[in-house]
Short mmCIF file of C-alpha atoms in Angstrom, two decimals:
data_model
loop_
_atom_site.label_atom_id
_atom_site.label_comp_id
_atom_site.label_asym_id
_atom_site.label_seq_id
_atom_site.Cartn_x
_atom_site.Cartn_y
_atom_site.Cartn_z
CA MET J 1 0.05 -0.12 0.12
CA ARG J 2 1.59 3.44 -1.29
CA TYR J 3 -1.70 5.64 -1.29
CA CYS J 4 -4.53 5.88 0.74
CA PRO J 5 -7.79 4.37 -0.18
CA THR J 6 -9.85 6.84 1.94
CA CYS J 7 -8.42 10.01 0.28
CA GLY J 8 -5.55 9.36 -2.36
CA HIS J 9 -2.34 10.73 -0.26
CA GLN J 10 0.55 8.90 -0.13
CA VAL J 11 0.62 6.61 3.33
CA GLU J 12 3.39 6.68 5.38
CA GLN J 13 4.36 3.54 7.88
CA ARG J 14 4.24 4.22 11.58
CA ILE J 15 3.16 2.97 14.71
CA PRO J 16 -0.18 4.70 16.15
CA ALA J 17 -0.47 5.72 19.47
CA GLY J 18 -1.68 3.04 21.50
CA ASP J 19 -0.56 0.52 19.22
CA ASN J 20 2.51 -1.56 18.77
CA ARG J 21 2.81 -2.70 14.95
CA LEU J 22 3.85 -0.90 12.20
CA ARG J 23 0.60 0.52 10.05
CA HIS J 24 -0.08 2.23 7.08
CA CYS J 25 -1.30 5.66 8.17
CA CYS J 26 -2.51 8.60 6.36
CA PRO J 27 -0.98 11.97 7.37
CA SER J 28 -3.43 14.04 5.52
CA CYS J 29 -6.92 12.21 6.78
CA ASN J 30 -5.48 10.26 9.57
CA ALA J 31 -7.06 6.99 8.55
CA ILE J 32 -5.14 3.95 9.50
CA HIS J 33 -5.39 1.12 6.98
CA TYR J 34 -4.82 -2.34 8.82
CA GLN J 35 -3.93 -5.57 6.91
CA ASN J 36 -5.10 -8.85 8.44
CA PRO J 37 -5.06 -12.65 7.33
CA ARG J 38 -7.47 -13.96 5.20
CA LEU J 39 -9.91 -16.98 5.34
CA VAL J 40 -9.55 -19.88 2.75
CA LEU J 41 -12.47 -22.13 2.63
CA GLY J 42 -12.91 -25.44 1.49
CA THR J 43 -14.54 -28.94 1.62
CA ILE J 44 -13.87 -32.52 1.67
CA PRO J 45 -16.37 -34.01 -0.67
CA THR J 46 -17.03 -37.33 -0.57
CA TRP J 47 -19.33 -40.02 -2.70
CA GLU J 48 -19.55 -43.65 -1.47
CA ASN J 49 -15.49 -44.41 -0.98
CA ARG J 50 -14.31 -41.47 -3.51
CA ILE J 51 -12.86 -38.27 -2.49
CA LEU J 52 -13.40 -35.28 -4.97
CA LEU J 53 -10.21 -33.35 -6.23
CA CYS J 54 -10.11 -30.57 -8.71
CA ARG J 55 -7.10 -29.71 -11.04
CA ARG J 56 -6.65 -26.21 -10.93
CA ALA J 57 -6.78 -24.32 -14.25
CA ILE J 58 -5.22 -21.03 -12.63
CA GLU J 59 -2.11 -19.87 -10.83
CA PRO J 60 -0.79 -20.50 -8.49
CA ARG J 61 -0.26 -24.51 -8.65
CA TYR J 62 -1.58 -24.22 -12.49
CA GLY J 63 -2.51 -28.23 -13.00
CA TYR J 64 -2.18 -29.50 -9.78
CA TRP J 65 -4.79 -31.20 -7.61
CA THR J 66 -6.75 -29.66 -4.69
CA LEU J 67 -9.70 -29.98 -2.70
CA PRO J 68 -12.25 -27.17 -3.73
CA ALA J 69 -11.40 -24.06 -1.92
CA GLY J 70 -11.21 -20.34 -2.01
CA PHE J 71 -11.06 -16.90 -0.48
CA MET J 72 -14.20 -15.94 1.78
CA GLU J 73 -16.03 -13.29 0.59
CA ASN J 74 -17.94 -10.53 2.64
CA ASP J 75 -21.17 -11.14 3.57
CA GLU J 76 -21.17 -15.02 3.83
CA SER J 77 -20.74 -17.46 6.65
CA SER J 78 -17.69 -19.88 6.29
CA GLY J 79 -20.10 -22.54 5.62
CA GLU J 80 -21.66 -20.58 2.80
CA GLY J 81 -18.24 -19.94 1.45
CA ALA J 82 -16.98 -23.29 1.41
CA GLU J 83 -20.48 -24.88 -0.25
CA ARG J 84 -20.03 -21.69 -3.05
CA GLU J 85 -16.71 -23.02 -3.88
CA THR J 86 -17.59 -26.39 -4.06
CA VAL J 87 -19.99 -25.19 -6.67
CA GLU J 88 -17.80 -22.84 -8.35
CA GLU J 89 -14.84 -25.33 -8.96
CA ALA J 90 -16.62 -28.81 -9.17
CA GLY J 91 -20.30 -28.30 -9.63
CA ALA J 92 -20.92 -30.71 -7.01
CA ARG J 93 -23.82 -30.78 -4.84
CA ILE J 94 -22.90 -31.64 -1.12
CA GLU J 95 -24.42 -31.28 2.47
CA LEU J 96 -22.20 -29.21 4.40
CA GLY J 97 -20.68 -31.26 7.64
CA GLU J 98 -18.59 -29.80 10.63
CA PRO J 99 -15.44 -28.17 10.22
CA PHE J 100 -12.85 -30.83 10.20
CA SER J 101 -9.58 -28.99 10.01
CA ILE J 102 -8.09 -25.52 10.30
CA LEU J 103 -4.38 -25.01 9.34
CA ASP J 104 -2.73 -21.60 9.83
CA VAL J 105 -0.30 -20.26 7.23
CA PRO J 106 1.40 -17.58 8.69
CA HIS J 107 3.98 -16.58 6.28
CA VAL J 108 1.03 -15.94 3.43
CA HIS J 109 -1.12 -14.39 6.00
CA GLN J 110 -3.85 -17.09 5.48
CA VAL J 111 -6.14 -19.44 7.52
CA HIS J 112 -7.48 -22.18 5.82
CA MET J 113 -10.42 -24.26 6.80
CA PHE J 114 -12.24 -27.37 5.34
CA PHE J 115 -15.28 -28.94 6.15
CA LEU J 116 -16.84 -32.37 5.59
CA ALA J 117 -19.23 -32.82 2.91
CA PRO J 118 -20.63 -35.73 1.81
CA MET J 119 -22.04 -35.29 -1.68
CA LEU J 120 -25.48 -35.69 -2.55
CA GLY J 121 -24.76 -37.43 -5.67
CA PRO J 122 -21.73 -38.47 -7.96
CA GLN J 123 -22.69 -35.34 -10.85
CA LEU J 124 -19.76 -32.83 -11.45
CA ASP J 125 -19.58 -29.61 -13.65
CA PRO J 126 -16.39 -27.90 -13.04
CA GLY J 127 -16.07 -24.31 -13.76
CA PRO J 128 -13.72 -22.35 -15.14
CA GLU J 129 -11.36 -22.34 -12.59
CA SER J 130 -10.74 -25.99 -13.09
CA LEU J 131 -9.25 -28.11 -15.79
CA GLU J 132 -11.42 -31.19 -14.40
CA ALA J 133 -13.02 -32.51 -11.28
CA ARG J 134 -12.85 -36.25 -10.38
CA LEU J 135 -13.67 -38.60 -7.94
CA PHE J 136 -10.46 -40.63 -6.40
CA ASN J 137 -10.19 -43.97 -4.80
CA GLU J 138 -7.87 -43.70 -1.90
CA ALA J 139 -4.99 -45.74 -4.18
CA ASP J 140 -5.72 -43.18 -7.01
CA ILE J 141 -5.05 -40.01 -5.23
CA PRO J 142 -2.05 -38.02 -7.19
CA TRP J 143 0.22 -37.72 -3.89
CA ASP J 144 2.91 -35.75 -6.05
CA SER J 145 0.38 -33.49 -7.72
CA ILE J 146 -1.16 -31.98 -4.95
CA ALA J 147 -1.38 -28.22 -4.79
CA PHE J 148 -0.98 -27.09 -1.50
CA ARG J 149 0.34 -28.54 1.77
CA THR J 150 -2.65 -27.55 3.48
CA VAL J 151 -4.82 -29.84 1.15
CA SER J 152 -2.36 -32.98 1.36
CA GLN J 153 -2.42 -32.65 5.05
CA THR J 154 -6.28 -32.43 5.39
CA LEU J 155 -6.71 -35.63 3.19
CA ARG J 156 -4.11 -37.46 5.26
CA TRP J 157 -6.31 -36.56 8.31
CA PHE J 158 -9.35 -37.52 6.55
CA LEU J 159 -8.13 -40.84 5.64
CA GLU J 160 -6.99 -41.82 8.75
CA ASP J 161 -10.30 -40.81 10.31
CA ARG J 162 -12.25 -42.69 8.21
CA ARG J 163 -10.23 -45.57 8.74
CA ARG J 164 -10.86 -45.36 12.49
CA GLY J 165 -14.53 -44.62 11.86
CA ALA J 166 -14.57 -41.13 13.93
CA TYR J 167 -13.81 -37.59 12.67
CA SER J 168 -12.38 -34.92 14.88
CA LEU J 169 -11.12 -31.42 14.62
CA HIS J 170 -7.43 -31.18 13.36
CA THR J 171 -5.44 -28.24 13.48
CA ALA J 172 -2.00 -26.98 12.15
CA THR J 173 0.47 -24.30 11.61
CA ILE J 174 2.12 -24.71 8.41
CA ARG J 175 5.70 -22.54 9.06
CA TYR J 176 7.86 -21.61 6.14
CA GLU J 177 11.21 -22.81 6.49
CA GLN J 178 14.08 -21.76 3.81
CA ARG J 179 15.36 -24.76 2.68
CA ALA J 180 18.90 -25.95 3.74
CA PRO J 181 21.52 -24.96 0.88
CA ALA J 182 21.99 -27.06 -1.88
CA PRO J 183 25.99 -28.28 -2.55
CA ALA J 184 28.07 -25.57 -4.31
CA ASP J 185 28.02 -27.45 -7.95
CA ALA J 186 24.12 -27.27 -7.70
CA ARG J 187 23.62 -23.55 -6.63
CA THR J 188 21.97 -22.70 -9.68
CA ASP J 189 18.81 -24.65 -8.34
CA VAL J 190 18.97 -23.03 -5.10
CA GLN J 191 15.55 -21.42 -4.49
CA THR J 192 16.81 -17.88 -3.31
CA ASP J 193 13.47 -15.93 -3.20
CA ALA J 194 11.89 -16.16 -0.21
CA ARG J 195 8.52 -14.41 -1.61
CA ALA J 196 5.69 -15.87 0.49
CA SER J 197 3.81 -17.73 -1.82
CA GLN J 198 1.36 -20.41 -1.20
CA ALA J 199 3.79 -22.63 -3.49
CA ASP J 200 6.92 -21.70 -1.13
CA ALA J 201 4.59 -23.10 1.47
CA GLU J 202 4.54 -26.52 -0.42
CA ALA J 203 8.09 -26.23 -0.97
CA GLY J 204 9.59 -25.58 2.27
CA ALA J 205 7.24 -25.97 5.11
CA ARG J 206 7.45 -27.31 8.54
CA THR J 207 3.98 -28.59 9.79
CA ASP J 208 2.85 -28.54 13.62
CA THR J 209 0.12 -30.44 13.86
CA ARG J 210 -2.55 -31.01 16.52
CA THR J 211 -5.58 -33.24 16.80
CA THR J 212 -8.60 -33.82 19.15
CA ALA J 213 -8.68 -36.93 20.88
CA PRO J 214 -9.71 -40.11 19.01
CA GLY J 215 -13.08 -40.97 19.16
CA ALA J 216 -14.12 -37.47 19.00
CA ARG J 217 -16.87 -36.52 16.53
CA SER J 218 -18.21 -39.78 15.75
CA GLY J 219 -21.73 -39.30 14.82
CA ALA J 220 -21.43 -35.90 14.66
CA GLY J 221 -23.56 -33.39 13.16
CA GLY J 222 -26.38 -32.76 15.66
CA ARG J 223 -27.86 -28.97 15.95
CA THR J 224 -28.67 -27.01 19.03
CA MET Y 1 -12.37 2.61 -0.77
CA ARG Y 2 -11.92 5.43 -3.25
CA TYR Y 3 -8.43 5.67 -4.51
CA CYS Y 4 -6.03 2.73 -5.62
CA PRO Y 5 -3.65 2.01 -2.65
CA THR Y 6 -1.04 0.99 -5.45
CA CYS Y 7 -1.05 3.99 -7.71
CA GLY Y 8 -3.58 6.63 -6.38
CA HIS Y 9 -5.76 6.93 -9.01
CA GLN Y 10 -9.36 6.70 -8.32
CA VAL Y 11 -10.93 3.43 -8.43
CA GLU Y 12 -14.35 2.10 -9.76
CA GLN Y 13 -16.25 -0.61 -9.02
CA ARG Y 14 -16.86 -3.33 -11.53
CA ILE Y 15 -17.16 -7.00 -12.07
CA PRO Y 16 -13.72 -8.02 -13.27
CA ALA Y 17 -13.51 -10.79 -16.03
CA GLY Y 18 -14.10 -14.15 -14.67
CA ASP Y 19 -15.49 -13.10 -11.66
CA ASN Y 20 -19.08 -12.28 -10.25
CA ARG Y 21 -19.12 -9.84 -7.41
CA LEU Y 22 -18.21 -6.20 -7.75
CA ARG Y 23 -14.51 -5.42 -7.03
CA HIS Y 24 -12.61 -2.02 -6.55
CA CYS Y 25 -10.89 -2.03 -9.67
CA CYS Y 26 -7.97 0.71 -10.72
CA PRO Y 27 -8.93 1.84 -14.44
CA SER Y 28 -5.24 3.12 -14.57
CA CYS Y 29 -3.12 0.27 -13.09
CA ASN Y 30 -5.54 -2.39 -13.49
CA ALA Y 31 -4.97 -3.36 -9.73
CA ILE Y 32 -8.01 -5.49 -8.33
CA HIS Y 33 -8.56 -4.84 -4.60
CA TYR Y 34 -10.49 -7.29 -2.73
CA GLN Y 35 -11.81 -6.87 0.78
CA ASN Y 36 -12.15 -10.09 2.67
CA PRO Y 37 -13.78 -11.07 6.13
CA ARG Y 38 -11.37 -10.77 9.32
CA LEU Y 39 -10.60 -13.05 12.03
CA VAL Y 40 -11.32 -12.28 15.59
CA LEU Y 41 -9.49 -14.30 18.13
CA GLY Y 42 -10.21 -14.92 21.83
CA THR Y 43 -9.76 -17.16 24.61
CA ILE Y 44 -12.20 -18.51 27.65
CA PRO Y 45 -9.29 -18.32 30.52
CA THR Y 46 -10.35 -20.18 33.37
CA TRP Y 47 -8.57 -20.38 36.66
CA GLU Y 48 -10.10 -23.19 38.82
CA ASN Y 49 -13.89 -22.69 38.67
CA ARG Y 50 -13.75 -18.96 37.80
CA ILE Y 51 -13.77 -17.66 34.25
CA LEU Y 52 -11.90 -14.60 33.10
CA LEU Y 53 -13.86 -11.51 31.84
CA CYS Y 54 -12.01 -7.96 30.69
CA ARG Y 55 -14.09 -4.91 30.93
CA ARG Y 56 -13.91 -2.99 27.56
CA ALA Y 57 -11.92 0.61 27.86
CA ILE Y 58 -12.55 1.39 24.16
CA GLU Y 59 -15.52 1.42 21.65
CA PRO Y 60 -17.46 -0.24 20.69
CA ARG Y 61 -19.36 -1.38 23.77
CA TYR Y 62 -16.93 0.79 26.14
CA GLY Y 63 -17.68 -0.38 29.61
CA TYR Y 64 -19.40 -3.55 28.90
CA TRP Y 65 -17.49 -7.02 29.62
CA THR Y 66 -15.99 -9.51 27.27
CA LEU Y 67 -13.71 -12.32 26.78
CA PRO Y 68 -10.41 -11.32 25.94
CA ALA Y 69 -10.28 -10.91 21.83
CA GLY Y 70 -8.96 -9.11 19.02
CA PHE Y 71 -8.28 -9.10 15.23
CA MET Y 72 -5.85 -11.49 13.77
CA GLU Y 73 -2.69 -9.85 12.68
CA ASN Y 74 -0.38 -10.84 9.70
CA ASP Y 75 2.33 -13.32 10.55
CA GLU Y 76 0.83 -14.87 13.11
CA SER Y 77 -0.94 -18.10 13.60
CA SER Y 78 -4.49 -18.37 14.92
CA GLY Y 79 -3.55 -19.78 18.54
CA GLU Y 80 -0.81 -16.94 18.63
CA GLY Y 81 -3.13 -14.52 18.37
CA ALA Y 82 -5.55 -15.65 20.43
CA GLU Y 83 -2.84 -15.78 23.29
CA ARG Y 84 -1.42 -12.54 22.35
CA GLU Y 85 -4.77 -10.95 23.01
CA THR Y 86 -5.05 -12.65 26.28
CA VAL Y 87 -2.01 -11.34 27.46
CA GLU Y 88 -2.47 -7.73 26.03
CA GLU Y 89 -6.23 -7.41 27.45
CA ALA Y 90 -5.69 -9.27 30.72
CA GLY Y 91 -2.14 -9.98 31.48
CA ALA Y 92 -3.18 -13.45 32.04
CA ARG Y 93 -0.94 -16.38 31.61
CA ILE Y 94 -2.54 -19.49 29.75
CA GLU Y 95 -1.87 -22.78 28.51
CA LEU Y 96 -3.42 -22.38 25.08
CA GLY Y 97 -6.06 -25.46 24.50
CA GLU Y 98 -8.20 -26.30 21.57
CA PRO Y 99 -10.82 -24.14 19.25
CA PHE Y 100 -13.86 -24.29 21.13
CA SER Y 101 -16.54 -21.88 19.41
CA ILE Y 102 -16.43 -20.37 15.61
CA LEU Y 103 -18.66 -17.83 15.20
CA ASP Y 104 -19.64 -16.13 11.73
CA VAL Y 105 -21.04 -12.46 11.73
CA PRO Y 106 -21.41 -12.13 7.86
CA HIS Y 107 -22.97 -8.60 8.33
CA VAL Y 108 -19.95 -7.34 10.05
CA HIS Y 109 -17.52 -9.32 7.55
CA GLN Y 110 -15.94 -10.98 10.72
CA VAL Y 111 -15.42 -14.69 11.79
CA HIS Y 112 -15.07 -14.84 15.57
CA MET Y 113 -12.68 -17.95 17.21
CA PHE Y 114 -12.59 -18.65 21.13
CA PHE Y 115 -10.06 -21.29 22.43
CA LEU Y 116 -10.11 -23.03 25.78
CA ALA Y 117 -7.39 -21.73 27.95
CA PRO Y 118 -6.88 -22.81 31.45
CA MET Y 119 -4.58 -20.14 33.44
CA LEU Y 120 -1.39 -20.93 34.78
CA GLY Y 121 -1.89 -18.89 37.89
CA PRO Y 122 -4.67 -16.33 39.14
CA GLN Y 123 -2.52 -13.00 38.37
CA LEU Y 124 -4.17 -10.66 36.20
CA ASP Y 125 -2.55 -7.15 34.90
CA PRO Y 126 -5.10 -5.52 32.41
CA GLY Y 127 -3.44 -3.33 29.59
CA PRO Y 128 -5.15 0.34 28.49
CA GLU Y 129 -7.89 -1.52 26.41
CA SER Y 130 -9.51 -2.93 29.75
CA LEU Y 131 -10.85 -0.99 32.35
CA GLU Y 132 -10.57 -4.26 34.50
CA ALA Y 133 -9.90 -7.88 34.52
CA ARG Y 134 -11.51 -10.16 36.60
CA LEU Y 135 -12.40 -14.01 37.45
CA PHE Y 136 -15.99 -14.90 37.50
CA ASN Y 137 -17.86 -17.42 39.03
CA GLU Y 138 -20.62 -18.46 37.18
CA ALA Y 139 -23.23 -17.17 39.57
CA ASP Y 140 -21.62 -13.52 39.19
CA ILE Y 141 -21.26 -13.59 35.32
CA PRO Y 142 -22.68 -10.01 34.18
CA TRP Y 143 -25.13 -11.69 31.51
CA ASP Y 144 -26.83 -7.95 30.96
CA SER Y 145 -23.52 -6.60 30.49
CA ILE Y 146 -21.63 -8.47 27.93
CA ALA Y 147 -20.26 -6.61 25.06
CA PHE Y 148 -21.10 -9.09 22.07
CA ARG Y 149 -23.11 -11.91 21.38
CA THR Y 150 -20.61 -13.81 20.26
CA VAL Y 151 -19.03 -13.72 23.70
CA SER Y 152 -22.28 -14.52 25.38
CA GLN Y 153 -22.87 -17.51 23.30
CA THR Y 154 -19.60 -18.82 23.69
CA LEU Y 155 -20.14 -18.41 27.56
CA ARG Y 156 -23.21 -20.21 27.48
CA TRP Y 157 -21.95 -23.35 25.44
CA PHE Y 158 -18.88 -23.23 27.92
CA LEU Y 159 -20.94 -23.72 30.84
CA GLU Y 160 -23.27 -26.28 29.51
CA ASP Y 161 -20.18 -28.40 28.34
CA ARG Y 162 -18.40 -27.96 31.82
CA ARG Y 163 -21.52 -29.33 33.26
CA ARG Y 164 -21.62 -32.33 31.13
CA GLY Y 165 -17.67 -32.66 31.77
CA ALA Y 166 -16.92 -33.14 27.57
CA TYR Y 167 -15.95 -29.90 25.85
CA SER Y 168 -16.92 -30.09 21.88
CA LEU Y 169 -16.79 -27.67 18.93
CA HIS Y 170 -19.28 -25.20 18.69
CA THR Y 171 -20.22 -23.39 15.64
CA ALA Y 172 -22.79 -20.64 14.84
CA THR Y 173 -23.79 -17.99 12.41
CA ILE Y 174 -25.39 -14.55 13.92
CA ARG Y 175 -27.37 -12.88 11.37
CA TYR Y 176 -28.28 -9.09 11.56
CA GLU Y 177 -32.22 -8.56 11.82
CA GLN Y 178 -33.75 -5.24 11.64
CA ARG Y 179 -35.74 -4.84 14.97
CA ALA Y 180 -39.69 -4.56 14.16
CA PRO Y 181 -40.96 -1.14 14.10
CA ALA Y 182 -41.94 0.39 17.32
CA PRO Y 183 -45.06 1.70 17.58
CA ALA Y 184 -45.87 5.10 16.27
CA ASP Y 185 -45.83 7.37 18.97
CA ALA Y 186 -42.32 5.74 20.00
CA ARG Y 187 -40.81 6.22 16.54
CA THR Y 188 -38.07 8.96 17.87
CA ASP Y 189 -36.63 5.70 19.56
CA VAL Y 190 -36.65 3.47 16.22
CA GLN Y 191 -33.32 2.52 15.41
CA THR Y 192 -33.17 3.41 11.51
CA ASP Y 193 -29.20 3.28 10.93
CA ALA Y 194 -28.48 0.12 9.42
CA ARG Y 195 -24.87 0.35 9.98
CA ALA Y 196 -22.76 -2.76 10.33
CA SER Y 197 -21.50 -2.75 13.72
CA GLN Y 198 -20.66 -5.44 16.37
CA ALA Y 199 -23.40 -3.54 18.79
CA ASP Y 200 -25.99 -3.86 15.64
CA ALA Y 201 -25.08 -7.45 15.98
CA GLU Y 202 -25.89 -7.54 19.76
CA ALA Y 203 -28.90 -5.58 19.55
CA GLY Y 204 -31.08 -7.49 16.90
CA ALA Y 205 -29.31 -10.40 15.50
CA ARG Y 206 -30.37 -14.13 15.30
CA THR Y 207 -28.27 -17.10 15.95
CA ASP Y 208 -28.16 -20.25 14.44
CA THR Y 209 -26.20 -22.67 16.33
CA ARG Y 210 -24.57 -26.01 15.66
CA THR Y 211 -22.77 -28.10 17.93
CA THR Y 212 -21.00 -31.38 17.50
CA ALA Y 213 -22.19 -34.72 19.48
CA PRO Y 214 -21.92 -34.71 23.13
CA GLY Y 215 -19.05 -36.52 24.54
CA ALA Y 216 -16.82 -35.36 21.54
CA ARG Y 217 -13.58 -34.16 22.70
CA SER Y 218 -13.32 -34.92 26.52
CA GLY Y 219 -9.69 -35.41 27.51
CA ALA Y 220 -8.91 -33.68 24.31
CA GLY Y 221 -5.55 -32.23 23.63
CA GLY Y 222 -3.25 -35.15 22.16
CA ARG Y 223 -1.02 -33.64 19.58
CA THR Y 224 -0.17 -35.89 16.73
#
């Protein structure tokens, strides 16, 4: 941010009175423009024993497979956003279930949340953000071509819980770690650009996971 | 937003190609400026049988009681944010537990998430955003002076779960509903300003709640 969205004057970075962080502040109209993480909402759509994945038709990670997911919009609930993305990217009809995983990705200023989502039928109609959408048996999941670490981690948790017959809420933080330097004769391959992109999170990330007690959430879905 | 934060030109609202929503678009540098909901992170700090509440020293809801909570910052995880707010607002030392409640508040573009948080001692040291911080027995909770609906709902869930001896994840959406018109002779009191503020959420809101099965999460806290 270089200019004030309110009045158009150049902003400066300073710590406002009573605050302890650098903010974009406008010296002309005195507005303070906060920047905060965004929520990415997705689902784990399932039909019989199969899991729905979409192949991305957009960057980042064009051509890689993902669970349907996207940025939460203003004026919607998190469940509505997750369902909307599932319709937009896969054309799948689901019954939205419980939140299943919450993954913080601090270096890209994102929190990813995936919901359980039994499908109401096997019909798919992928939208323009997907090259294709397909139902996968566990043995056929393209682990080497999963777009994001948050997706592969969620899939692993889901498959473990399904085997156990009980779904818990899972949480994790995915940290960025610069990869160890390569040998001198391979230096041209070293990734030296530390831009915080989602693809970086995949390339060199550490995951701290935390899971609720086994057995939690079996038969979940009651409403109060 | 009236001016482009990137180049300072006046923005216009239009639906970009491949999108289906109005966005702030810059006709000069072609930047698209998305606006998305923000996460509010908080805790339910407990010491023995008592629950920590803070009395707000800032608007909105100056003088009302709240659980410690605030906006998630860039470069932190959701758990780190919740713990930071607890230290800043109450000076309480906690052991951060599981996410306990997730409440969507679509009309103010917020998602509130509260974590379980057993305290490591009863010492408190409220910061400048709090008039005071105090530990309450259930019977003494100032229900008529709770700042936000997300806080009172979280407290009710917490007390129910504590009575049952098992903590589940709870989710809800708090919708804005305009209050019914008052009688004609009282029209000067009618709230006609529909600005989306947190206080509005409190004044005229409907809560759709959803809770996981009873018994879930007892003995939670395992890490994988």
